[in-house]
mmCIF file of C-alpha atoms in Angstrom:
data_model
loop_
_atom_site.group_PDB
_atom_site.id
_atom_site.type_symbol
_atom_site.label_atom_id
_atom_site.label_comp_id
_atom_site.label_asym_id
_atom_site.label_seq_id
_atom_site.Cartn_x
_atom_site.Cartn_y
_atom_site.Cartn_z
ATOM 1 C CA MET V 43 -1.721 17.273 14.853
ATOM 2 C CA LYS V 44 0.118 16.213 11.630
ATOM 3 C CA GLN V 45 3.109 17.976 10.855
ATOM 4 C CA GLN V 46 4.412 16.868 7.520
ATOM 5 C CA GLN V 47 8.094 17.158 7.423
ATOM 6 C CA VAL V 48 11.447 16.154 4.286
ATOM 7 C CA SER V 49 14.952 15.921 5.211
ATOM 8 C CA SER V 50 16.631 19.582 4.944
ATOM 9 C CA SER V 51 19.354 18.191 2.692
ATOM 10 C CA ILE V 52 19.166 19.621 -0.582
ATOM 11 C CA ASN V 53 21.732 16.409 -2.214
ATOM 12 C CA SER V 54 19.769 13.776 -4.356
ATOM 13 C CA GLY V 55 22.537 11.187 -3.303
ATOM 14 C CA ASP V 56 20.896 11.240 0.244
ATOM 15 C CA TRP V 57 17.418 9.648 -2.134
ATOM 16 C CA SER V 58 19.467 6.583 -3.651
ATOM 17 C CA TRP V 59 18.064 3.273 -3.192
ATOM 18 C CA TYR V 60 20.808 0.962 -4.528
ATOM 19 C CA PHE V 61 18.552 -2.525 -4.374
ATOM 20 C CA TRP V 62 15.685 -0.666 -6.836
ATOM 21 C CA PRO V 63 16.302 -3.955 -9.858
ATOM 22 C CA LEU V 64 14.890 -6.532 -7.019
ATOM 23 C CA VAL V 65 11.817 -4.901 -7.423
ATOM 24 C CA PRO V 66 11.901 -2.399 -10.020
ATOM 25 C CA LEU V 67 8.791 0.082 -9.456
ATOM 26 C CA TYR V 68 8.891 3.175 -9.950
ATOM 27 C CA PRO V 69 10.464 5.651 -8.753
ATOM 28 C CA TYR V 70 13.746 2.859 -9.291
ATOM 29 C CA SER V 71 16.497 4.618 -8.229
ATOM 30 C CA LYS V 72 15.607 7.712 -6.103
ATOM 31 C CA ARG V 73 13.456 7.375 -3.511
ATOM 32 C CA ARG V 74 12.031 11.049 -1.080
ATOM 33 C CA THR V 75 10.676 10.431 2.064
ATOM 34 C CA VAL V 76 7.844 12.498 3.643
ATOM 35 C CA ARG V 77 7.701 12.629 7.719
ATOM 36 C CA THR V 78 4.120 13.513 9.043
ATOM 37 C CA GLU V 79 3.994 13.451 12.657
ATOM 38 C CA ALA V 80 0.410 11.979 12.845
ATOM 39 C CA ILE V 81 -0.236 11.717 16.817
ATOM 40 C CA GLU V 82 2.248 14.044 18.458
ATOM 41 C CA ASP V 83 5.283 13.379 20.418
ATOM 42 C CA SER V 84 3.637 9.436 19.668
ATOM 43 C CA VAL V 85 3.088 8.038 16.573
ATOM 44 C CA TRP V 86 5.006 9.648 12.912
ATOM 45 C CA THR V 87 4.163 7.612 9.540
ATOM 46 C CA PHE V 88 7.365 7.817 6.706
ATOM 47 C CA ASP V 89 5.804 7.836 2.928
ATOM 48 C CA GLN V 90 7.380 7.188 -0.291
ATOM 49 C CA ILE V 91 6.184 5.937 -3.545
ATOM 50 C CA GLN V 92 5.707 3.162 -5.681
ATOM 51 C CA GLY V 93 3.873 2.127 -8.843
ATOM 52 C CA ILE V 94 4.155 1.043 -12.365
ATOM 53 C CA LEU V 95 3.726 2.834 -15.840
ATOM 54 C CA TYR V 96 3.222 6.285 -13.445
ATOM 55 C CA THR V 97 0.854 4.851 -11.405
ATOM 56 C CA ALA V 98 2.454 6.599 -8.342
ATOM 57 C CA VAL V 99 0.953 5.745 -4.754
ATOM 58 C CA PRO V 100 2.332 5.759 -1.268
ATOM 59 C CA ILE V 101 3.996 3.445 0.470
ATOM 60 C CA ARG V 102 4.332 4.105 3.990
ATOM 61 C CA MET V 103 5.986 3.100 6.993
ATOM 62 C CA THR V 104 5.054 3.874 10.913
ATOM 63 C CA ALA V 105 6.983 4.392 13.855
ATOM 64 C CA VAL V 106 5.285 4.637 17.200
ATOM 65 C CA LYS V 107 6.932 5.858 20.616
ATOM 66 C CA LEU V 108 7.295 2.993 23.044
ATOM 67 C CA SER V 109 5.823 3.514 27.097
ATOM 68 C CA LYS V 110 9.218 2.348 28.338
ATOM 69 C CA GLY V 111 11.155 4.346 25.910
ATOM 70 C CA GLY V 112 12.521 3.835 22.260
ATOM 71 C CA LEU V 113 10.314 2.864 18.977
ATOM 72 C CA LEU V 114 8.761 0.081 16.683
ATOM 73 C CA VAL V 115 8.581 0.640 12.803
ATOM 74 C CA TYR V 116 5.767 -0.963 11.428
ATOM 75 C CA ALA V 117 6.565 -1.950 7.789
ATOM 76 C CA PRO V 118 10.020 -0.728 6.746
ATOM 77 C CA ILE V 119 10.598 1.052 3.902
ATOM 78 C CA ALA V 120 13.393 1.898 1.443
ATOM 79 C CA PRO V 121 16.537 3.107 4.326
ATOM 80 C CA THR V 122 17.547 5.680 1.883
ATOM 81 C CA LYS V 123 19.946 8.519 3.166
ATOM 82 C CA GLU V 124 17.126 11.240 3.742
ATOM 83 C CA CYS V 125 14.796 8.158 5.923
ATOM 84 C CA ILE V 126 17.288 6.999 7.994
ATOM 85 C CA ARG V 127 17.858 10.458 8.974
ATOM 86 C CA LEU V 128 14.218 11.136 9.814
ATOM 87 C CA VAL V 129 14.111 8.392 11.756
ATOM 88 C CA ARG V 130 17.544 9.332 13.736
ATOM 89 C CA GLU V 131 16.245 12.210 14.771
ATOM 90 C CA LEU V 132 13.084 10.459 16.526
ATOM 91 C CA GLU V 133 15.395 8.548 17.832
ATOM 92 C CA ALA V 134 17.676 11.433 19.365
ATOM 93 C CA ILE V 135 14.417 12.078 21.254
ATOM 94 C CA HIS V 136 12.547 8.899 21.917
ATOM 95 C CA GLY V 137 15.183 6.941 22.277
ATOM 96 C CA ASP V 138 16.320 3.447 20.052
ATOM 97 C CA VAL V 139 14.288 1.732 17.545
ATOM 98 C CA LYS V 140 13.203 -1.430 19.151
ATOM 99 C CA TYR V 141 11.049 -3.630 16.938
ATOM 100 C CA ILE V 142 11.080 -3.839 13.506
ATOM 101 C CA ILE V 143 7.658 -5.634 12.332
ATOM 102 C CA LEU V 144 7.104 -6.980 9.053
ATOM 103 C CA PRO V 145 3.332 -7.469 9.016
ATOM 104 C CA THR V 146 2.866 -9.439 5.600
ATOM 105 C CA ALA V 147 4.161 -12.766 4.034
ATOM 106 C CA SER V 148 3.072 -11.867 0.345
ATOM 107 C CA GLY V 149 4.088 -8.251 -0.328
ATOM 108 C CA LEU V 150 7.524 -7.994 -2.005
ATOM 109 C CA GLU V 151 7.173 -4.456 -1.940
ATOM 110 C CA HIS V 152 7.224 -4.581 1.641
ATOM 111 C CA LYS V 153 10.127 -7.560 2.702
ATOM 112 C CA VAL V 154 12.431 -6.090 0.431
ATOM 113 C CA PHE V 155 13.066 -3.172 2.147
ATOM 114 C CA VAL V 156 13.357 -5.519 5.684
ATOM 115 C CA GLY V 157 16.695 -6.268 5.482
ATOM 116 C CA PRO V 158 18.538 -3.215 4.276
ATOM 117 C CA PHE V 159 16.613 -1.425 6.921
ATOM 118 C CA ALA V 160 17.643 -3.442 9.932
ATOM 119 C CA ARG V 161 21.024 -3.160 9.577
ATOM 120 C CA GLN V 162 20.828 0.745 9.980
ATOM 121 C CA PHE V 163 19.689 -0.567 13.525
ATOM 122 C CA PRO V 164 21.612 -3.724 14.791
ATOM 123 C CA TRP V 165 20.040 -3.363 18.106
ATOM 124 C CA ALA V 166 16.282 -3.990 16.911
ATOM 125 C CA GLN V 167 14.726 -6.821 16.950
ATOM 126 C CA VAL V 168 13.028 -7.731 13.703
ATOM 127 C CA PHE V 169 9.659 -9.972 14.147
ATOM 128 C CA VAL V 170 7.627 -11.549 10.733
ATOM 129 C CA THR V 171 4.911 -13.138 10.287
ATOM 130 C CA PRO V 172 3.683 -16.148 9.964
ATOM 131 C CA SER V 173 3.310 -18.627 6.864
ATOM 132 C CA GLN V 174 6.938 -16.281 5.154
ATOM 133 C CA TRP V 175 7.764 -17.338 1.236
ATOM 134 C CA SER V 176 9.444 -16.825 -1.214
ATOM 135 C CA TYR V 177 8.852 -17.539 -5.127
ATOM 136 C CA PRO V 178 9.879 -18.974 -7.284
ATOM 137 C CA ILE V 179 11.939 -20.556 -4.508
ATOM 138 C CA ASN V 180 11.348 -20.252 -1.005
ATOM 139 C CA LEU V 181 14.173 -19.805 0.265
ATOM 140 C CA PRO V 182 15.377 -18.933 4.046
ATOM 141 C CA LEU V 183 14.851 -15.278 5.360
ATOM 142 C CA SER V 184 18.456 -14.750 6.067
ATOM 143 C CA TRP V 185 19.297 -15.778 2.378
ATOM 144 C CA LEU V 186 16.929 -12.979 2.147
ATOM 145 C CA GLY V 187 18.975 -10.359 4.018
ATOM 146 C CA PHE V 188 17.358 -10.612 7.085
ATOM 147 C CA PRO V 189 19.609 -10.497 10.080
ATOM 148 C CA ARG V 190 20.016 -13.998 11.214
ATOM 149 C CA ASN V 191 20.293 -13.840 15.266
ATOM 150 C CA ARG V 192 17.542 -11.225 15.735
ATOM 151 C CA THR V 193 14.791 -12.024 13.384
ATOM 152 C CA HIS V 194 11.673 -13.791 14.830
ATOM 153 C CA ILE V 195 8.704 -14.761 14.078
ATOM 154 C CA LEU V 196 5.193 -12.996 15.334
ATOM 155 C CA PRO V 197 4.063 -15.405 18.401
ATOM 156 C CA GLU V 198 -0.190 -16.767 17.378
ATOM 157 C CA ASP V 199 -0.895 -14.792 21.209
ATOM 158 C CA SER V 200 -0.123 -11.429 21.511
ATOM 159 C CA ASN V 201 0.279 -11.221 24.858
ATOM 160 C CA LEU V 202 3.749 -13.316 24.557
ATOM 161 C CA ALA V 203 5.168 -10.724 21.993
ATOM 162 C CA PRO V 204 7.894 -8.533 24.289
ATOM 163 C CA PHE V 205 6.187 -5.062 23.406
ATOM 164 C CA ALA V 206 2.640 -6.206 24.432
ATOM 165 C CA ASP V 207 2.386 -3.667 27.361
ATOM 166 C CA ASP V 208 1.379 -0.893 24.223
ATOM 167 C CA PHE V 209 0.318 -3.237 21.536
ATOM 168 C CA GLU V 210 -2.185 -6.165 20.330
ATOM 169 C CA TYR V 211 -2.374 -7.610 17.762
ATOM 170 C CA ALA V 212 -4.221 -10.053 15.247
ATOM 171 C CA ILE V 213 -3.043 -12.021 12.398
ATOM 172 C CA LEU V 214 -4.986 -13.537 9.177
ATOM 173 C CA ASP V 215 -3.369 -15.728 7.105
ATOM 174 C CA ILE V 216 -4.480 -17.295 4.139
ATOM 175 C CA ASN V 217 -3.196 -19.810 2.661
ATOM 176 C CA LEU V 218 -3.521 -18.936 -1.352
ATOM 177 C CA GLY V 219 -1.582 -22.593 -2.954
ATOM 178 C CA ARG V 220 2.087 -21.241 -3.678
ATOM 179 C CA GLY V 221 1.784 -19.152 -0.710
ATOM 180 C CA SER V 222 0.024 -17.065 1.654
ATOM 181 C CA PHE V 223 -1.659 -13.992 1.876
ATOM 182 C CA VAL V 224 -1.091 -12.666 6.024
ATOM 183 C CA GLU V 225 -1.563 -9.237 7.485
ATOM 184 C CA VAL V 226 -0.856 -8.242 11.092
ATOM 185 C CA ALA V 227 -3.125 -5.678 12.031
ATOM 186 C CA LEU V 228 -1.918 -3.830 15.056
ATOM 187 C CA PHE V 229 -3.282 -2.219 17.405
ATOM 188 C CA HIS V 230 -1.682 0.499 19.151
ATOM 189 C CA LYS V 231 -3.651 1.103 23.052
ATOM 190 C CA ASN V 232 -2.454 4.200 24.309
ATOM 191 C CA THR V 233 -3.236 6.010 20.714
ATOM 192 C CA ARG V 234 -6.205 4.151 19.941
ATOM 193 C CA THR V 235 -4.698 3.570 16.635
ATOM 194 C CA LEU V 236 -4.538 0.698 14.436
ATOM 195 C CA LEU V 237 -1.988 0.092 11.657
ATOM 196 C CA LEU V 238 -2.657 -2.397 8.764
ATOM 197 C CA THR V 239 -0.889 -3.150 5.618
ATOM 198 C CA ASP V 240 -3.209 -3.556 2.544
ATOM 199 C CA THR V 241 -6.683 -5.077 3.487
ATOM 200 C CA VAL V 242 -8.330 -1.417 4.498
ATOM 201 C CA LEU V 243 -7.626 1.910 3.185
ATOM 202 C CA ALA V 244 -8.961 4.970 1.749
ATOM 203 C CA VAL V 245 -8.593 7.429 -0.836
ATOM 204 C CA PRO V 246 -8.019 11.230 -0.400
ATOM 205 C CA GLU V 247 -9.780 13.503 -3.489
ATOM 206 C CA GLU V 248 -6.341 15.591 -3.124
ATOM 207 C CA PRO V 249 -3.221 14.112 -4.022
ATOM 208 C CA PRO V 250 -0.671 13.300 -1.210
ATOM 209 C CA PRO V 251 2.429 15.338 0.230
ATOM 210 C CA ILE V 252 4.494 13.000 -1.186
ATOM 211 C CA VAL V 253 3.116 12.589 -4.535
ATOM 212 C CA GLN V 254 3.495 15.914 -5.278
ATOM 213 C CA LEU V 255 6.767 16.375 -4.728
ATOM 214 C CA ASP V 256 7.238 15.283 -8.538
ATOM 215 C CA PRO V 257 3.963 15.865 -10.345
ATOM 216 C CA TYR V 258 4.808 14.487 -13.506
ATOM 217 C CA PRO V 259 3.172 11.391 -13.120
ATOM 218 C CA LEU V 260 0.363 13.018 -11.677
ATOM 219 C CA LEU V 261 0.151 15.454 -14.692
ATOM 220 C CA PHE V 262 1.588 12.074 -16.734
ATOM 221 C CA HIS V 263 -2.664 10.421 -15.747
ATOM 222 C CA ALA V 264 -3.685 13.944 -16.323
ATOM 223 C CA ARG V 265 -3.665 13.725 -20.019
ATOM 224 C CA ASP V 266 -6.850 12.156 -22.100
ATOM 225 C CA THR V 267 -5.117 11.702 -25.368
ATOM 226 C CA ALA V 268 -0.793 11.864 -26.271
ATOM 227 C CA LEU V 269 -1.167 14.736 -27.829
ATOM 228 C CA ASN V 270 -2.758 16.977 -24.730
ATOM 229 C CA VAL V 271 0.284 19.031 -22.950
ATOM 230 C CA ILE V 272 -1.195 19.623 -19.453
ATOM 231 C CA THR V 273 0.040 22.685 -17.869
ATOM 232 C CA ASP V 274 0.954 21.871 -13.935
ATOM 233 C CA SER V 275 -1.951 23.063 -12.326
ATOM 234 C CA GLU V 276 -3.976 22.318 -8.948
ATOM 235 C CA GLU V 277 -7.274 20.950 -11.322
ATOM 236 C CA ASN V 278 -4.966 18.774 -12.991
ATOM 237 C CA ARG V 279 -3.069 17.484 -10.040
ATOM 238 C CA ARG V 280 -5.981 16.507 -8.411
ATOM 239 C CA LYS V 281 -7.139 15.187 -11.988
ATOM 240 C CA GLY V 282 -3.949 12.867 -12.483
ATOM 241 C CA TRP V 283 -4.433 11.757 -9.277
ATOM 242 C CA GLN V 284 -7.844 10.561 -9.161
ATOM 243 C CA ARG V 285 -6.685 8.734 -11.949
ATOM 244 C CA ILE V 286 -4.480 7.028 -10.505
ATOM 245 C CA CYS V 287 -5.687 5.669 -8.152
ATOM 246 C CA LEU V 288 -8.456 3.970 -10.458
ATOM 247 C CA PHE V 289 -5.796 2.169 -12.489
ATOM 248 C CA ALA V 290 -4.247 1.056 -8.799
ATOM 249 C CA LEU V 291 -7.456 -0.265 -7.475
ATOM 250 C CA TYR V 292 -9.244 -1.516 -10.581
ATOM 251 C CA PHE V 293 -5.976 -2.188 -12.859
ATOM 252 C CA ALA V 294 -8.738 -1.399 -15.815
ATOM 253 C CA PRO V 295 -11.889 0.060 -14.927
ATOM 254 C CA THR V 296 -14.927 0.818 -16.717
ATOM 255 C CA ALA V 297 -14.204 4.564 -17.535
ATOM 256 C CA LEU V 298 -10.941 3.340 -19.609
ATOM 257 C CA GLU V 299 -11.292 3.084 -22.967
ATOM 258 C CA PRO V 300 -8.097 1.052 -24.509
ATOM 259 C CA VAL V 301 -6.479 2.237 -27.650
ATOM 260 C CA SER V 302 -5.110 -0.089 -30.643
ATOM 261 C CA LEU V 303 -1.648 -0.058 -30.320
ATOM 262 C CA LYS V 304 -1.666 1.050 -34.685
ATOM 263 C CA GLN V 305 -3.491 4.138 -33.057
ATOM 264 C CA ALA V 306 -1.341 4.009 -29.949
ATOM 265 C CA PHE V 307 1.628 5.067 -32.148
ATOM 266 C CA ARG V 308 -0.196 7.496 -34.581
ATOM 267 C CA ASP V 309 -0.526 9.678 -31.696
ATOM 268 C CA ALA V 310 3.145 9.491 -30.112
ATOM 269 C CA LEU V 311 4.573 10.301 -33.927
ATOM 270 C CA LYS V 312 2.516 13.602 -33.607
ATOM 271 C CA ALA V 313 3.040 14.064 -29.524
ATOM 272 C CA PRO V 314 4.627 17.490 -28.686
ATOM 273 C CA ASP V 315 7.882 17.061 -27.377
ATOM 274 C CA ARG V 316 7.638 17.479 -23.955
ATOM 275 C CA SER V 317 4.474 14.322 -24.158
ATOM 276 C CA ARG V 318 7.788 11.734 -25.592
ATOM 277 C CA LYS V 319 9.430 11.868 -22.105
ATOM 278 C CA ALA V 320 7.664 8.759 -20.660
ATOM 279 C CA TYR V 321 7.283 5.065 -23.217
ATOM 280 C CA PHE V 322 7.616 7.295 -25.849
ATOM 281 C CA GLY V 323 4.896 9.305 -25.865
ATOM 282 C CA LEU V 324 2.445 6.218 -26.146
ATOM 283 C CA PHE V 325 -0.473 6.579 -24.112
ATOM 284 C CA PRO V 326 -2.418 3.475 -25.141
ATOM 285 C CA PHE V 327 -5.870 4.464 -23.456
ATOM 286 C CA ARG V 328 -8.790 7.043 -23.167
ATOM 287 C CA TRP V 329 -11.061 8.174 -20.032
ATOM 288 C CA LYS V 330 -14.631 7.886 -20.797
ATOM 289 C CA GLU V 331 -16.382 11.489 -19.573
ATOM 290 C CA ASP V 332 -18.049 9.594 -16.811
ATOM 291 C CA TRP V 333 -14.475 8.807 -15.255
ATOM 292 C CA LYS V 334 -14.718 11.198 -12.278
ATOM 293 C CA THR V 335 -18.326 8.838 -10.729
ATOM 294 C CA SER V 336 -15.983 5.863 -11.522
ATOM 295 C CA PHE V 337 -13.792 7.799 -8.447
ATOM 296 C CA SER V 338 -16.670 8.949 -6.686
ATOM 297 C CA ARG V 339 -18.242 5.959 -5.875
ATOM 298 C CA LEU V 340 -14.530 3.863 -5.532
ATOM 299 C CA ARG V 341 -13.782 6.860 -3.018
ATOM 300 C CA GLY V 342 -17.144 6.879 -1.174
ATOM 301 C CA GLY V 343 -16.916 10.701 1.051
ATOM 302 C CA GLY V 344 -13.266 8.703 2.199
ATOM 303 C CA ARG V 345 -14.935 5.823 3.791
ATOM 304 C CA PRO V 346 -12.422 2.904 4.983
ATOM 305 C CA PHE V 347 -13.041 -0.153 2.239
ATOM 306 C CA VAL V 348 -11.005 -3.729 0.883
ATOM 307 C CA ALA V 349 -9.234 -3.056 -1.822
ATOM 308 C CA PRO V 350 -11.089 -4.527 -5.392
ATOM 309 C CA ILE V 351 -7.851 -7.275 -6.192
ATOM 310 C CA LEU V 352 -8.663 -8.212 -2.245
ATOM 311 C CA GLN V 353 -11.648 -8.785 -2.458
ATOM 312 C CA THR V 354 -11.743 -10.486 -5.336
ATOM 313 C CA PHE V 355 -8.114 -12.668 -5.377
ATOM 314 C CA ILE V 356 -7.560 -12.771 -1.467
ATOM 315 C CA LEU V 357 -10.065 -12.527 1.126
ATOM 316 C CA ASP V 358 -13.049 -14.786 -0.929
ATOM 317 C CA HIS V 359 -10.910 -17.203 -0.089
ATOM 318 C CA ALA V 360 -10.997 -17.867 3.189
ATOM 319 C CA PRO V 361 -14.049 -15.224 3.936
ATOM 320 C CA ARG V 362 -15.074 -17.486 7.529
ATOM 321 C CA LYS V 363 -12.094 -17.319 8.632
ATOM 322 C CA THR V 364 -11.615 -13.096 7.161
ATOM 323 C CA LEU V 365 -14.558 -12.354 9.132
ATOM 324 C CA ASP V 366 -13.760 -14.040 12.393
ATOM 325 C CA TRP V 367 -10.294 -11.683 12.034
ATOM 326 C CA ALA V 368 -12.353 -8.457 11.260
ATOM 327 C CA ASP V 369 -14.603 -9.264 13.964
ATOM 328 C CA LYS V 370 -11.398 -9.886 16.420
ATOM 329 C CA VAL V 371 -10.087 -6.368 14.939
ATOM 330 C CA ALA V 372 -13.211 -4.578 15.561
ATOM 331 C CA SER V 373 -13.535 -5.574 19.155
ATOM 332 C CA TRP V 374 -10.862 -3.075 19.626
ATOM 333 C CA ASN V 375 -11.205 0.625 20.511
ATOM 334 C CA PHE V 376 -9.596 2.327 18.508
ATOM 335 C CA GLN V 377 -10.400 5.912 16.210
ATOM 336 C CA GLN V 378 -7.935 5.981 13.634
ATOM 337 C CA ILE V 379 -6.485 3.513 11.162
ATOM 338 C CA ILE V 380 -2.845 4.033 9.213
ATOM 339 C CA PRO V 381 -2.984 1.816 6.519
ATOM 340 C CA CYS V 382 0.467 1.380 4.342
ATOM 341 C CA HIS V 383 -0.803 2.936 0.732
ATOM 342 C CA PHE V 384 -3.319 5.923 -0.070
ATOM 343 C CA HIS V 385 -4.881 8.405 3.082
ATOM 344 C CA ALA V 386 -3.151 8.105 6.357
ATOM 345 C CA PRO V 387 -4.806 8.356 8.804
ATOM 346 C CA ILE V 388 -8.014 7.093 8.491
ATOM 347 C CA GLN V 389 -10.344 8.863 11.212
ATOM 348 C CA THR V 390 -12.909 5.931 11.687
ATOM 349 C CA ASN V 391 -14.178 3.436 14.388
ATOM 350 C CA PRO V 392 -14.376 -0.084 14.399
ATOM 351 C CA HIS V 393 -18.223 0.192 13.218
ATOM 352 C CA GLN V 394 -16.648 1.433 9.978
ATOM 353 C CA PHE V 395 -13.398 -1.012 9.335
ATOM 354 C CA ARG V 396 -15.989 -4.419 10.118
ATOM 355 C CA GLN V 397 -18.476 -3.116 7.399
ATOM 356 C CA ALA V 398 -15.711 -3.109 5.249
ATOM 357 C CA PHE V 399 -15.673 -6.295 5.582
ATOM 358 C CA SER V 400 -19.602 -6.997 4.556
ATOM 359 C CA PHE V 401 -19.178 -8.016 1.142
ATOM 360 C CA LEU V 402 -17.826 -11.765 2.134
ATOM 361 C CA GLU V 403 -20.678 -12.179 4.759
ATOM 362 C CA ASN V 404 -23.088 -14.102 2.260
ATOM 363 C CA GLU V 405 -20.554 -15.655 0.521
ATOM 364 C CA ALA V 406 -19.377 -16.952 4.076
ATOM 365 C CA PHE V 407 -22.804 -18.309 4.851
ATOM 366 C CA GLY V 408 -22.820 -20.065 1.510
ATOM 367 C CA GLY V 409 -24.582 -17.490 -0.880
ATOM 368 C CA GLU V 410 -22.443 -15.202 -3.304
ATOM 369 C CA ALA V 411 -20.178 -12.531 -2.830
ATOM 370 C CA HIS V 412 -21.250 -8.997 -3.233
ATOM 371 C CA SER V 413 -19.033 -6.122 -3.538
ATOM 372 C CA SER V 414 -18.001 -4.112 -0.420
ATOM 373 C CA ASN V 415 -21.694 -2.235 0.758
ATOM 374 C CA GLN V 416 -22.842 -2.848 -2.303
ATOM 375 C CA LEU V 417 -20.985 0.682 -3.242
ATOM 376 C CA LEU V 418 -18.179 -0.097 -5.994
ATOM 377 C CA PRO V 419 -19.751 -0.664 -9.220
ATOM 378 C CA PRO V 420 -19.653 -4.522 -10.196
ATOM 379 C CA GLU V 421 -18.517 -4.075 -13.647
ATOM 380 C CA ASP V 422 -15.555 -2.090 -12.535
ATOM 381 C CA PHE V 423 -14.560 -6.178 -11.326
ATOM 382 C CA ALA V 424 -14.515 -7.456 -14.779
ATOM 383 C CA PHE V 425 -10.875 -7.326 -15.132
ATOM 384 C CA ILE V 426 -10.015 -8.652 -11.802
ATOM 385 C CA ILE V 427 -12.725 -11.463 -12.310
ATOM 386 C CA GLU V 428 -11.417 -12.636 -15.422
ATOM 387 C CA LEU V 429 -7.656 -12.563 -14.611
ATOM 388 C CA GLU V 430 -8.281 -14.316 -11.326
ATOM 389 C CA GLN V 431 -9.970 -17.138 -13.415
ATOM 390 C CA LYS V 432 -6.831 -17.040 -15.956
ATOM 391 C CA LEU V 433 -4.696 -17.509 -12.824
ATOM 392 C CA ASP V 434 -7.040 -20.410 -11.031
ATOM 393 C CA LYS V 435 -6.540 -22.383 -14.379
ATOM 394 C CA ARG V 436 -3.113 -22.192 -14.787
ATOM 395 C CA GLY V 437 -2.846 -23.124 -10.847
ATOM 396 C CA ILE V 438 -0.784 -19.578 -9.873
ATOM 397 C CA THR V 439 -3.582 -19.469 -7.470
ATOM 398 C CA ARG V 440 -5.761 -21.642 -5.592
ATOM 399 C CA SER V 441 -9.673 -21.252 -6.420
ATOM 400 C CA PRO V 442 -12.125 -19.564 -4.139
ATOM 401 C CA LEU V 443 -14.471 -22.639 -4.076
ATOM 402 C CA GLN V 444 -11.591 -24.362 -2.227
ATOM 403 C CA LYS V 445 -12.923 -22.030 0.571
ATOM 404 C CA LEU V 446 -11.318 -22.389 4.747
#
């Protein structure tokens, strides 16, 4: 059962996020929130959007009702007045927020919200993953705004957590050199729901409700050139969303053809006035005719998969450790996954979850890596692979040759 709700307030001040300069991502200082009842009377998702270059995708927080009363919150989002009001409505029925979980160590887009969110719920205990780090200086969590006396490291053994009656979890911790990639898979036993941050996702064919509250990013990416004037229609919103997905997950898919900066300026001068709202009318790329094929292969009918950037940048640094973690998670009898991005909930099963990591199996046993289930086109990985090689040479990341 899915019931979507935004705050009844029409005061745009309730959407304000004043700390946006810390992580300056679109939509900057104004963030709407959509609450969805993902599982009746048990699990709720809270979606906002963020991105760059109008590549706006959902970022998601999940609240789960505890069996003894109260709520657990996984991966807080920006605590705007609208967001907090929607949480308070649940508290009035189900009890206070008791636990706040930061399920990542490297994701600034998640970490930056935890301190401000925790201050809104002074009785909640905050649990963070091991291997927390910050860049360029590794600072204590209290210096990053986390409440000093109620912030704890998640125990390695989930049976030792105070919410063990309701949840099991497994921690994936990969040392990348300058810092660690960490992911906490949290399994809610009662609803058979798996909460994830980044490792597995699914891409919907239609733009999610949160993205449609302000369709400008969708219409921006529906353009084929800077000279296009795009009308607001379901078809163009869908077109823009599907291209956003290709941008967000591949950065530079083969279906994208760059335009020279000189040509981009020429087109911008000729662009209609309303096409100049963003980036002075610059639109420095064009889409090839086969871009829909790339999206179809990426989506794969809505199957769960590992994002290309994680396949190439992160998980191939520790294939055996990742597969061991995936095996443990797949031992739980879940029937849906709620990740922090793109579509949720994903109706799936442990076998399909485990299959998403099959691209690591050859590499873990001495062979070559290959794309997930052989469904993602290798040519779309070219830009990401080249970027990884440059970061390795500069010592920013550690070469995947140093496997764990």
